[in-house]
XYZ file of C-alpha atoms in Angstrom:
698
model
C 39.822 69.496 -176.281
C 43.354 68.083 -176.317
C 43.032 67.106 -179.985
C 41.838 70.601 -180.885
C 44.935 71.928 -179.167
C 47.361 69.343 -180.552
C 46.142 69.358 -184.158
C 45.223 73.026 -184.458
C 47.314 75.955 -185.648
C 49.021 78.420 -183.316
C 45.976 80.673 -182.936
C 43.588 77.826 -182.270
C 45.975 76.198 -179.785
C 46.245 79.471 -177.854
C 42.461 79.737 -177.623
C 42.210 76.161 -176.326
C 44.822 76.873 -173.650
C 42.944 79.997 -172.571
C 39.673 78.039 -172.406
C 41.346 75.301 -170.372
C 42.854 77.793 -167.913
C 39.463 79.451 -167.401
C 37.872 76.069 -166.698
C 40.607 75.151 -164.209
C 40.057 78.465 -162.445
C 36.316 77.737 -162.237
C 36.964 74.321 -160.690
C 39.223 75.924 -158.083
C 36.580 78.571 -157.330
C 34.037 75.800 -156.830
C 36.295 73.981 -154.374
C 37.024 77.216 -152.508
C 33.318 78.024 -152.241
C 32.056 74.538 -151.385
C 34.910 72.470 -149.943
C 37.402 74.812 -148.268
C 36.564 73.981 -144.656
C 38.360 74.092 -141.291
C 37.349 72.343 -138.089
C 37.048 73.949 -134.686
C 35.837 72.933 -131.235
C 36.117 69.678 -129.334
C 36.802 66.806 -131.684
C 36.594 69.206 -134.648
C 32.807 69.082 -134.468
C 32.354 72.658 -135.727
C 32.895 73.261 -139.458
C 33.815 76.753 -140.649
C 34.486 78.078 -144.113
C 38.152 78.664 -144.900
C 39.612 81.686 -146.607
C 40.698 79.930 -149.793
C 43.092 77.307 -151.097
C 46.862 77.680 -151.325
C 47.698 75.920 -154.584
C 50.273 75.804 -157.329
C 49.173 74.949 -160.868
C 51.339 73.008 -163.321
C 50.035 72.810 -166.877
C 51.120 69.725 -168.851
C 50.714 69.191 -172.569
C 51.044 65.416 -173.151
C 50.283 62.050 -171.648
C 53.044 59.638 -170.673
C 52.586 58.072 -174.109
C 53.328 61.464 -175.730
C 49.745 61.917 -176.983
C 48.238 65.417 -176.812
C 46.765 65.701 -173.331
C 46.391 69.265 -172.129
C 45.827 69.127 -168.383
C 46.763 70.910 -165.186
C 47.986 69.453 -161.913
C 47.005 71.392 -158.803
C 49.267 70.910 -155.805
C 47.320 72.171 -152.799
C 48.815 72.818 -149.399
C 46.961 71.309 -146.470
C 46.265 74.699 -144.942
C 43.862 77.595 -145.097
C 43.043 80.738 -143.142
C 40.047 80.282 -140.848
C 37.487 83.052 -140.236
C 39.054 83.501 -136.771
C 42.396 84.474 -138.312
C 44.095 81.144 -137.557
C 45.888 79.128 -140.204
C 45.017 75.453 -139.859
C 44.695 72.190 -141.777
C 41.918 71.682 -144.288
C 39.061 69.322 -143.556
C 40.367 67.089 -146.333
C 37.332 64.799 -146.547
C 35.358 67.754 -147.920
C 37.898 68.152 -150.741
C 37.533 64.468 -151.647
C 33.720 64.637 -151.473
C 33.592 67.577 -153.864
C 36.390 66.522 -156.219
C 34.130 64.781 -158.760
C 31.721 67.715 -158.841
C 34.634 70.093 -159.453
C 35.341 67.966 -162.525
C 31.765 68.499 -163.747
C 32.219 72.251 -163.304
C 35.528 72.170 -165.175
C 34.016 70.283 -168.113
C 30.986 72.554 -168.360
C 33.008 75.778 -168.277
C 35.477 74.299 -170.773
C 32.645 73.515 -173.205
C 31.260 77.041 -172.851
C 34.665 78.645 -173.397
C 35.386 76.552 -176.477
C 31.962 77.160 -178.041
C 32.356 80.913 -177.578
C 36.008 81.102 -178.657
C 35.980 78.596 -181.531
C 32.337 77.962 -182.385
C 32.659 74.203 -181.950
C 29.728 72.087 -180.850
C 29.544 69.235 -178.376
C 27.608 66.007 -178.110
C 27.035 64.190 -174.794
C 29.560 61.496 -173.947
C 30.224 60.128 -170.462
C 28.304 61.789 -167.583
C 29.449 65.402 -167.345
C 31.689 65.128 -170.410
C 31.104 66.205 -173.999
C 32.934 65.284 -177.188
C 33.601 67.770 -179.985
C 31.327 67.211 -182.967
C 33.466 66.355 -185.994
C 36.221 64.506 -184.135
C 35.537 60.813 -184.641
C 35.766 58.100 -182.031
C 38.432 56.436 -184.181
C 40.586 59.564 -183.991
C 40.070 59.891 -180.245
C 41.111 56.268 -179.697
C 44.169 56.719 -181.889
C 45.371 59.426 -179.518
C 44.322 57.685 -176.293
C 47.141 55.197 -175.878
C 47.479 55.947 -172.167
C 43.734 55.489 -171.659
C 43.938 52.136 -173.434
C 46.797 51.076 -171.134
C 44.735 51.982 -168.059
C 41.683 50.108 -169.394
C 43.870 47.054 -169.994
C 45.227 47.266 -166.440
C 41.683 47.566 -165.075
C 40.612 44.542 -167.118
C 43.580 42.558 -165.795
C 42.490 43.238 -162.227
C 38.751 42.965 -162.920
C 38.264 46.545 -161.702
C 35.271 48.760 -162.551
C 35.175 51.355 -159.762
C 36.815 54.769 -159.588
C 39.131 53.379 -156.921
C 40.072 50.551 -159.264
C 40.765 53.021 -162.076
C 43.045 55.009 -159.808
C 44.951 51.883 -158.803
C 45.265 50.807 -162.447
C 46.567 54.265 -163.389
C 49.337 54.035 -160.813
C 50.168 50.389 -161.499
C 50.476 50.880 -165.261
C 52.193 54.260 -165.213
C 55.334 54.211 -167.378
C 58.351 56.400 -166.803
C 58.097 59.924 -168.125
C 59.331 60.161 -171.727
C 62.361 62.185 -172.675
C 61.463 65.831 -173.414
C 60.586 66.505 -177.060
C 60.053 69.966 -178.502
C 56.502 70.925 -179.341
C 57.093 71.375 -183.093
C 58.351 67.794 -183.401
C 55.383 66.510 -181.428
C 52.899 68.429 -183.559
C 54.368 67.130 -186.818
C 54.095 63.561 -185.531
C 50.527 64.143 -184.345
C 49.507 65.607 -187.715
C 50.929 62.604 -189.579
C 49.112 60.162 -187.315
C 45.814 62.082 -187.637
C 46.068 62.053 -191.447
C 46.551 58.283 -191.363
C 43.254 57.990 -189.476
C 41.551 60.239 -192.024
C 41.313 63.563 -190.184
C 41.429 66.481 -192.618
C 41.985 69.209 -190.056
C 38.525 70.799 -190.028
C 35.879 70.711 -187.320
C 32.309 71.923 -188.024
C 31.361 75.120 -186.250
C 28.076 76.818 -185.347
C 26.840 79.731 -183.288
C 26.751 78.841 -179.562
C 23.324 78.072 -178.148
C 22.493 78.945 -174.552
C 20.661 76.016 -172.955
C 18.460 76.396 -169.931
C 16.408 73.957 -167.879
C 13.232 75.098 -166.211
C 12.968 74.509 -162.477
C 10.568 71.665 -163.172
C 12.933 70.001 -165.636
C 15.850 70.391 -163.255
C 13.835 68.941 -160.382
C 12.762 65.975 -162.479
C 16.370 65.332 -163.462
C 17.523 65.506 -159.842
C 14.810 63.124 -158.603
C 14.979 60.724 -161.523
C 16.990 58.118 -159.588
C 16.798 59.359 -155.986
C 14.073 61.057 -153.976
C 16.459 63.600 -152.425
C 19.539 65.512 -153.469
C 22.230 67.729 -151.976
C 23.913 70.880 -153.220
C 26.697 68.958 -154.947
C 24.146 67.067 -157.026
C 22.521 70.319 -158.115
C 25.903 71.619 -159.293
C 26.447 68.398 -161.225
C 22.992 68.463 -162.805
C 23.259 72.105 -163.878
C 26.759 71.597 -165.270
C 25.990 68.336 -167.032
C 22.639 69.351 -168.528
C 24.288 72.198 -170.454
C 25.622 70.174 -173.383
C 27.310 73.268 -174.810
C 28.486 74.331 -171.364
C 27.881 77.213 -168.952
C 30.093 79.923 -167.519
C 31.056 79.552 -163.843
C 28.989 82.552 -162.731
C 25.968 81.146 -164.570
C 26.348 77.731 -162.923
C 26.639 79.223 -159.440
C 23.757 81.650 -159.929
C 21.536 78.884 -161.283
C 22.292 76.604 -158.321
C 21.779 79.333 -155.722
C 18.594 80.525 -157.378
C 17.145 77.043 -157.629
C 17.836 76.119 -154.001
C 16.337 79.426 -152.828
C 13.168 78.957 -154.889
C 9.798 77.405 -154.150
C 10.765 74.557 -156.476
C 12.580 72.728 -153.681
C 11.786 71.615 -150.143
C 14.541 71.106 -147.568
C 13.737 67.878 -145.702
C 16.975 67.741 -143.666
C 20.036 69.914 -143.259
C 21.605 70.205 -146.721
C 19.127 67.730 -148.222
C 16.326 68.745 -150.576
C 13.547 67.234 -152.628
C 10.907 68.645 -154.946
C 7.308 69.481 -154.026
C 6.216 66.977 -156.683
C 8.182 64.094 -155.123
C 7.103 65.005 -151.600
C 3.453 65.186 -152.688
C 3.637 61.814 -154.492
C 5.086 60.121 -151.428
C 2.630 61.770 -149.048
C -0.331 60.815 -151.217
C 0.851 57.209 -151.530
C 1.437 56.890 -147.778
C -1.903 58.537 -146.953
C -3.852 56.315 -149.343
C -2.081 53.197 -148.065
C -2.799 53.977 -144.414
C -6.149 55.770 -144.603
C -7.661 54.569 -147.860
C -10.997 52.783 -148.190
C -11.381 49.354 -146.642
C -11.212 46.309 -148.875
C -12.950 42.927 -148.873
C -11.316 40.407 -146.477
C -11.510 36.672 -147.107
C -13.806 34.441 -145.113
C -11.869 32.476 -142.481
C -13.424 29.238 -143.750
C -12.063 29.937 -147.230
C -8.643 30.584 -145.724
C -8.737 27.293 -143.836
C -9.706 25.451 -147.019
C -6.716 26.916 -148.874
C -4.430 25.727 -146.085
C -5.918 22.220 -146.003
C -5.266 21.646 -149.699
C -1.572 22.442 -149.140
C -0.368 20.225 -146.286
C 3.285 21.227 -146.932
C 2.654 24.918 -146.258
C 4.870 26.152 -143.399
C 3.660 28.076 -140.374
C 5.241 31.337 -141.545
C 3.822 30.915 -145.042
C 0.383 30.295 -143.582
C 0.662 33.382 -141.380
C 1.784 35.474 -144.360
C -1.263 34.288 -146.329
C -3.548 35.143 -143.421
C -1.961 38.574 -142.977
C -2.657 39.684 -146.544
C -6.024 37.968 -147.073
C -7.889 38.362 -143.780
C -7.250 42.109 -143.569
C -9.476 44.856 -144.944
C -6.504 47.250 -145.289
C -6.089 48.886 -148.711
C -2.414 47.867 -148.948
C -0.798 44.746 -147.466
C 2.893 43.862 -147.569
C 4.881 40.617 -147.641
C 8.669 40.831 -147.298
C 9.930 37.639 -148.866
C 13.596 36.894 -148.396
C 15.378 35.088 -151.211
C 14.294 31.498 -151.753
C 11.536 31.445 -149.138
C 8.712 30.144 -151.347
C 6.726 33.317 -151.821
C 4.949 32.132 -154.991
C 3.828 28.959 -153.182
C 2.363 31.136 -150.435
C 0.722 33.397 -153.023
C -0.859 30.350 -154.661
C -2.600 29.621 -151.350
C -3.638 33.272 -151.042
C -5.034 33.176 -154.589
C -7.261 30.212 -153.715
C -8.516 31.928 -150.551
C -9.391 35.090 -152.476
C -11.127 33.089 -155.218
C -13.204 31.154 -152.705
C -14.382 34.475 -151.268
C -15.416 35.643 -154.752
C -12.562 38.047 -155.429
C -10.702 38.401 -158.718
C -6.914 38.199 -158.362
C -4.516 39.860 -160.800
C -0.737 40.136 -160.803
C 1.906 42.530 -162.075
C 5.672 42.885 -162.029
C 8.256 45.285 -163.376
C 9.690 42.812 -165.910
C 7.743 40.569 -168.250
C 9.779 37.550 -167.145
C 8.953 38.221 -163.473
C 5.260 38.547 -164.382
C 5.385 35.248 -166.250
C 7.094 33.518 -163.292
C 4.528 34.958 -160.869
C 1.755 33.546 -163.030
C 3.434 30.154 -163.429
C 4.270 29.803 -159.732
C 1.076 31.107 -158.149
C -1.578 30.715 -160.828
C -2.295 34.470 -160.717
C -2.809 35.954 -164.234
C -0.049 38.570 -164.508
C 1.356 41.262 -166.776
C 3.946 44.021 -166.670
C 3.302 47.130 -164.605
C 3.875 49.304 -167.669
C 1.172 47.529 -169.693
C -1.268 47.493 -166.773
C -0.841 51.218 -166.099
C -1.037 52.027 -169.787
C -4.376 50.253 -170.082
C -5.756 51.619 -166.788
C -4.793 55.188 -167.681
C -6.354 54.863 -171.131
C -9.576 53.339 -169.801
C -9.034 50.053 -171.659
C -8.897 48.228 -168.330
C -10.653 48.743 -164.998
C -10.264 47.710 -161.396
C -13.191 46.998 -159.065
C -13.673 46.707 -155.320
C -13.729 42.941 -155.703
C -10.226 42.959 -157.213
C -6.924 42.036 -155.588
C -3.762 43.235 -157.337
C -0.562 41.396 -156.369
C 2.629 43.275 -157.210
C 5.706 41.045 -157.249
C 9.322 42.257 -156.886
C 7.824 45.450 -155.459
C 11.178 46.497 -154.000
C 12.367 47.267 -157.545
C 9.395 49.477 -158.431
C 10.079 53.223 -158.384
C 8.001 55.662 -156.359
C 6.246 57.239 -159.324
C 4.977 53.923 -160.713
C 4.065 52.548 -157.293
C 2.127 55.713 -156.480
C 0.104 55.350 -159.669
C -0.808 51.770 -158.770
C -1.847 52.770 -155.245
C -3.890 55.604 -156.735
C -5.741 53.213 -159.064
C -6.493 50.583 -156.397
C -7.573 52.915 -153.600
C -9.759 54.938 -155.932
C -12.106 51.948 -156.320
C -11.429 50.132 -153.041
C -9.403 47.275 -154.548
C -6.699 45.613 -152.453
C -3.031 46.009 -153.362
C -0.617 43.358 -152.093
C 3.060 44.265 -152.316
C 5.556 41.400 -152.325
C 9.288 42.008 -152.359
C 12.511 42.362 -150.425
C 14.210 45.708 -149.697
C 17.486 43.831 -149.140
C 17.670 42.622 -152.751
C 18.257 44.727 -155.889
C 16.993 48.271 -155.421
C 14.878 50.470 -157.645
C 16.578 52.011 -160.684
C 14.348 55.061 -160.367
C 13.715 57.170 -157.253
C 12.411 54.740 -154.685
C 12.281 53.597 -151.092
C 8.467 53.591 -151.026
C 8.114 49.806 -150.688
C 10.472 49.720 -147.693
C 8.706 52.733 -146.179
C 5.282 51.104 -146.532
C 6.586 47.868 -145.001
C 7.766 49.791 -141.927
C 4.719 52.006 -141.581
C 2.017 49.410 -142.286
C 3.661 46.391 -140.747
C 4.258 43.298 -142.828
C 4.428 39.548 -142.945
C 7.928 38.200 -143.487
C 9.103 34.945 -145.040
C 12.529 34.038 -143.667
C 12.992 30.271 -144.062
C 15.214 29.656 -147.087
C 13.712 26.718 -148.979
C 15.905 27.082 -152.055
C 19.409 26.608 -150.644
C 20.001 22.983 -149.701
C 23.336 23.586 -147.940
C 23.166 24.945 -144.384
C 26.546 26.682 -144.680
C 25.327 28.607 -147.719
C 22.106 29.473 -145.913
C 24.193 30.937 -143.080
C 26.340 32.881 -145.563
C 23.278 34.388 -147.226
C 21.757 35.333 -143.874
C 24.976 37.006 -142.686
C 25.315 39.020 -145.896
C 21.660 40.083 -145.830
C 22.060 41.356 -142.263
C 25.194 43.316 -143.144
C 27.702 41.038 -141.378
C 30.212 41.165 -144.235
C 33.244 39.728 -142.452
C 31.171 36.836 -141.111
C 29.779 36.115 -144.580
C 33.240 36.144 -146.175
C 34.620 33.893 -143.459
C 31.809 31.404 -144.031
C 32.491 31.488 -147.778
C 36.152 30.707 -147.177
C 35.378 27.930 -144.690
C 32.841 26.302 -147.003
C 35.110 26.543 -150.047
C 32.706 28.810 -151.922
C 35.147 31.684 -152.495
C 37.956 31.837 -155.056
C 40.375 34.780 -154.968
C 42.977 35.425 -157.663
C 45.362 38.214 -158.569
C 44.584 38.290 -162.286
C 41.168 38.743 -163.897
C 42.008 36.566 -166.890
C 42.839 33.597 -164.667
C 39.826 34.205 -162.411
C 37.474 34.387 -165.404
C 39.116 31.267 -166.808
C 38.665 29.329 -163.557
C 35.045 30.454 -163.366
C 34.319 29.277 -166.918
C 36.041 25.927 -166.248
C 33.944 25.396 -163.123
C 30.820 26.290 -165.088
C 31.712 23.723 -167.746
C 32.289 20.981 -165.181
C 28.915 21.699 -163.554
C 27.207 21.882 -166.943
C 28.574 18.528 -168.111
C 27.228 16.811 -164.991
C 23.708 17.861 -165.981
C 23.334 20.736 -163.551
C 21.644 23.992 -164.485
C 24.640 26.291 -163.984
C 24.727 30.046 -164.622
C 27.533 32.598 -164.385
C 26.536 36.012 -162.993
C 28.284 39.386 -163.169
C 27.317 43.017 -162.719
C 28.819 44.350 -165.940
C 27.912 43.434 -169.505
C 31.569 43.401 -170.592
C 32.283 40.653 -168.046
C 29.154 38.754 -169.094
C 30.287 38.846 -172.736
C 33.751 37.555 -171.799
C 32.355 34.718 -169.686
C 29.922 33.723 -172.440
C 32.776 33.531 -174.915
C 34.855 31.379 -172.564
C 31.946 29.013 -171.946
C 31.413 28.525 -175.685
C 35.102 27.809 -176.252
C 34.862 24.935 -173.761
C 31.728 23.598 -175.448
C 33.149 23.864 -178.965
C 36.487 22.311 -177.981
C 34.640 19.310 -176.545
C 32.206 18.923 -179.479
C 29.175 19.808 -177.384
C 27.745 22.288 -179.914
C 26.480 21.572 -183.408
C 26.908 23.341 -186.712
C 26.918 27.118 -187.151
C 23.477 28.449 -188.057
C 24.219 32.167 -187.813
C 27.457 34.119 -188.042
C 27.930 37.881 -187.933
C 30.508 40.313 -186.633
C 28.671 40.470 -183.300
C 27.230 37.004 -182.792
C 27.782 33.387 -183.754
C 25.119 30.799 -183.003
C 25.408 27.033 -183.231
C 22.854 24.307 -182.741
C 22.754 23.676 -179.003
C 23.804 27.185 -178.025
C 22.102 28.549 -174.933
C 20.645 31.990 -175.679
C 19.082 34.807 -173.694
C 16.448 37.260 -174.956
C 17.099 40.890 -174.033
C 13.877 42.522 -175.190
C 10.134 41.865 -175.210
C 8.467 41.181 -178.551
C 4.775 40.440 -178.084
C 4.195 39.639 -181.752
C 6.605 36.716 -181.594
C 5.961 35.846 -177.956
C 9.481 36.619 -176.778
C 9.849 37.847 -173.203
C 12.892 39.783 -172.015
C 14.957 37.356 -169.932
C 13.742 34.195 -171.670
C 16.406 31.469 -171.830
C 16.376 28.857 -174.572
C 18.414 26.545 -176.784
C 19.069 27.054 -180.494
C 17.631 24.158 -182.514
C 18.207 25.509 -186.014
C 17.704 28.468 -188.344
C 16.523 29.471 -191.794
C 16.963 32.614 -193.865
C 14.510 34.648 -191.795
C 14.443 33.117 -188.303
C 16.443 31.419 -185.580
C 14.595 28.499 -184.000
C 14.764 28.385 -180.205
C 13.257 25.997 -177.699
C 12.768 27.713 -174.343
C 13.452 26.205 -170.939
C 9.652 25.941 -170.552
C 9.398 23.802 -173.694
C 7.970 26.526 -175.959
C 9.237 26.747 -179.523
C 9.996 30.218 -180.847
C 10.854 31.475 -184.313
C 13.045 34.472 -183.532
C 13.089 36.957 -186.431
C 16.440 37.790 -188.013
C 15.716 41.490 -187.376
C 15.453 40.814 -183.630
C 18.817 39.046 -183.666
C 20.485 41.680 -185.865
C 19.349 44.409 -183.475
C 21.345 42.758 -180.687
C 18.342 41.545 -178.698
C 19.492 37.909 -178.606
C 22.760 36.901 -176.959
C 24.462 33.877 -175.459
C 22.962 32.792 -172.147
C 25.713 30.949 -170.289
C 26.326 34.109 -168.284
C 23.998 36.988 -167.486
C 23.883 40.167 -165.443
C 22.865 39.917 -161.805
C 19.867 42.145 -162.551
C 18.628 39.583 -165.088
C 18.884 36.876 -162.428
C 16.592 38.433 -159.808
C 13.862 35.882 -159.073
C 15.716 33.111 -160.920
C 16.465 29.669 -159.477
C 19.193 27.376 -160.828
C 21.292 24.492 -159.504
C 24.651 26.283 -159.479
C 25.303 30.041 -159.469
C 28.871 31.215 -160.104
C 29.218 34.906 -159.216
C 31.911 37.329 -160.366
C 32.583 39.554 -157.365
C 34.368 42.684 -158.572
C 35.034 45.947 -156.743
C 31.501 47.196 -157.472
C 29.579 44.161 -156.145
C 27.450 46.009 -153.585
C 25.516 44.457 -150.700
C 22.185 44.017 -152.500
C 23.743 42.553 -155.658
C 25.870 40.218 -153.556
C 22.917 38.901 -151.561
C 20.737 38.520 -154.644
C 23.376 36.640 -156.635
C 24.556 34.195 -153.955
C 21.012 32.969 -153.342
C 20.226 31.840 -156.894
C 21.707 28.323 -156.794
C 19.926 25.513 -154.978
C 22.990 23.302 -154.584
C 25.900 25.692 -154.792
C 26.743 29.400 -154.936
C 30.380 30.320 -155.494
C 32.006 33.765 -155.659
C 35.106 34.523 -157.749
C 37.016 37.748 -157.155
C 40.263 39.479 -158.068
C 42.407 40.893 -155.283
C 43.948 44.148 -156.496
C 45.291 45.421 -153.173
C 48.157 43.389 -151.683
C 46.518 39.973 -152.174
C 48.950 38.228 -149.824
C 47.971 40.489 -146.915
C 44.171 40.728 -147.167
C 42.954 38.931 -150.300
C 39.281 39.638 -149.576
C 39.700 43.357 -148.802
C 38.376 44.680 -152.137
C 35.385 42.345 -151.998
C 34.708 43.218 -148.352
C 34.807 46.934 -149.123
C 32.442 46.516 -152.084
C 29.911 44.391 -150.175
C 29.815 46.960 -147.370
C 28.244 49.475 -149.760
C 24.449 49.544 -149.820
C 22.467 50.908 -152.766
C 19.145 50.811 -150.903
C 17.052 53.942 -151.439
C 15.009 56.104 -149.092
C 11.923 58.203 -149.586
C 12.192 61.917 -148.903
C 9.839 61.406 -145.957
C 12.131 58.816 -144.392
C 15.279 60.801 -145.182
C 13.841 63.808 -143.406
C 12.029 61.891 -140.653
C 8.722 63.384 -141.792
C 5.297 62.219 -140.663
C 2.051 62.426 -142.579
């Protein structure tokens, strides 16, 4: 939008300004309708709608780097007229809660105004934002010098959150430039655009009105969460319209949808869809009232215990709980490092002795392979299992037991389908997971709900961590005692805080190298791929500088591989036998393949096409999501301002001998160096079913 204004002629620029002003007005109307609130009564417990905002608008034309940046600052007085005729302060938290959604409304109305006024088209960009078709990324970056400064400041402080972006904006803000007349600015902008290759024309087309059916909108809203509020409906309606919607159309669509039969209100201001509610209800009903299954003979159970003299009491009880029952669904909550696959190996033997067939499944192919290797249960991915069951290429029988590992990461829709398949024939489904580790990507909460409603066995004794102090740290973090966990980290020397991301990353890579050279299996973990890439590069520099890698066998703009390089597969390829998450070492290459020996001793010939597509990368560092279920000797964790509770607990329980967190303090490091990390770890990403959110029974 700003480039259309800055590089366009006088008529075009005027149309862009008019479109921008209309979008700003729509954002203000949204805030007045949804967030203009006053408090009344004792303690301000009563919320009443205010009579509107008192604001002054200041339209600016450039960034502080003198790039075209048409934007408006709204200065809003902390006052509004209540319905009782009293002027009083705004309930400001409502303004903050709705601020991001107002931005979605602004962007959507802006797109609609520009398509109607100028005939331009948009393509999706960041969530809620569209980019004008015909304006290249290169041109946008050339006129985004202020954005680049902010990104650099965020990188310096290791920040990824919105709060971190705000802090970086303030910290890096230069003084305002001296005023320059608009004609001079436009001539300079035109020269710079021509140097990039912009010829001054943007493709146009007739505007297309986009609409989502109620079903499509409901599916979008429940894609990642089982419930939604009114703000989320505004965001979904605004964002889904790639070419934008007028303010009246957005509001009418939201009101109409929430008043329709396509939604169900499960709590005050909280809705779900009939489809999601029905899926949950059916899964819960089948799990609690489904057909009985075949329990193991107690003599077979005793035999399985006798052949494993090292089995602990709680492991034995967990095995008994899921094998001796005739319930259709049984649940084991296995905390990190508690030996769940060892317990499942005993359960497998008990089931086999009773004449039952045991099968396994997991969300990721690597997790399925580890389940099979650790417990002896033949396993595959959930996606492949469901695909074959749905198509009739595979069948379950009453004498089957299906063990689902990492069940806490399985979304409601997939888990419902599995429960449907097992209960239809009377097979047993055993769910194994931990609701305190990484949550479902899709709408979820069903595993945790089943664990509460059905009862469950729980494995609590950490057999992976050899250090008692680190065991105590993990336990405190799992239970939500953040300050206690951080204090234990500091006391045990397993926390490094710095004031500069470059130095923190450098220290982390040095520590990794020292651990690696002593023969330990050390891994660096981070939430974000950009950090993983940086840490991988730093690790390789240490290895190359100390002659610990061989000759180059592959070199491209995106990837260099040497003999001895540790690599990580990012995608399944059944033809070659590559599993997403596989770690290996490069042993050589030829014109068509890269030769890799995996940590399990397998030798793979990785096709050049697989590598060129970006599916193979360095494996000295990896994302925390890739590490779920992994065990190593030393885990070095990058704790940024988005390291939430579940990611923190998962990552600091990977290393047997040592788990160390590295973080950047961006807020007054001398005063409270752990404040950013504490605030991040206090955030939980755990999900709830609509039934649990609304306190609904069956």
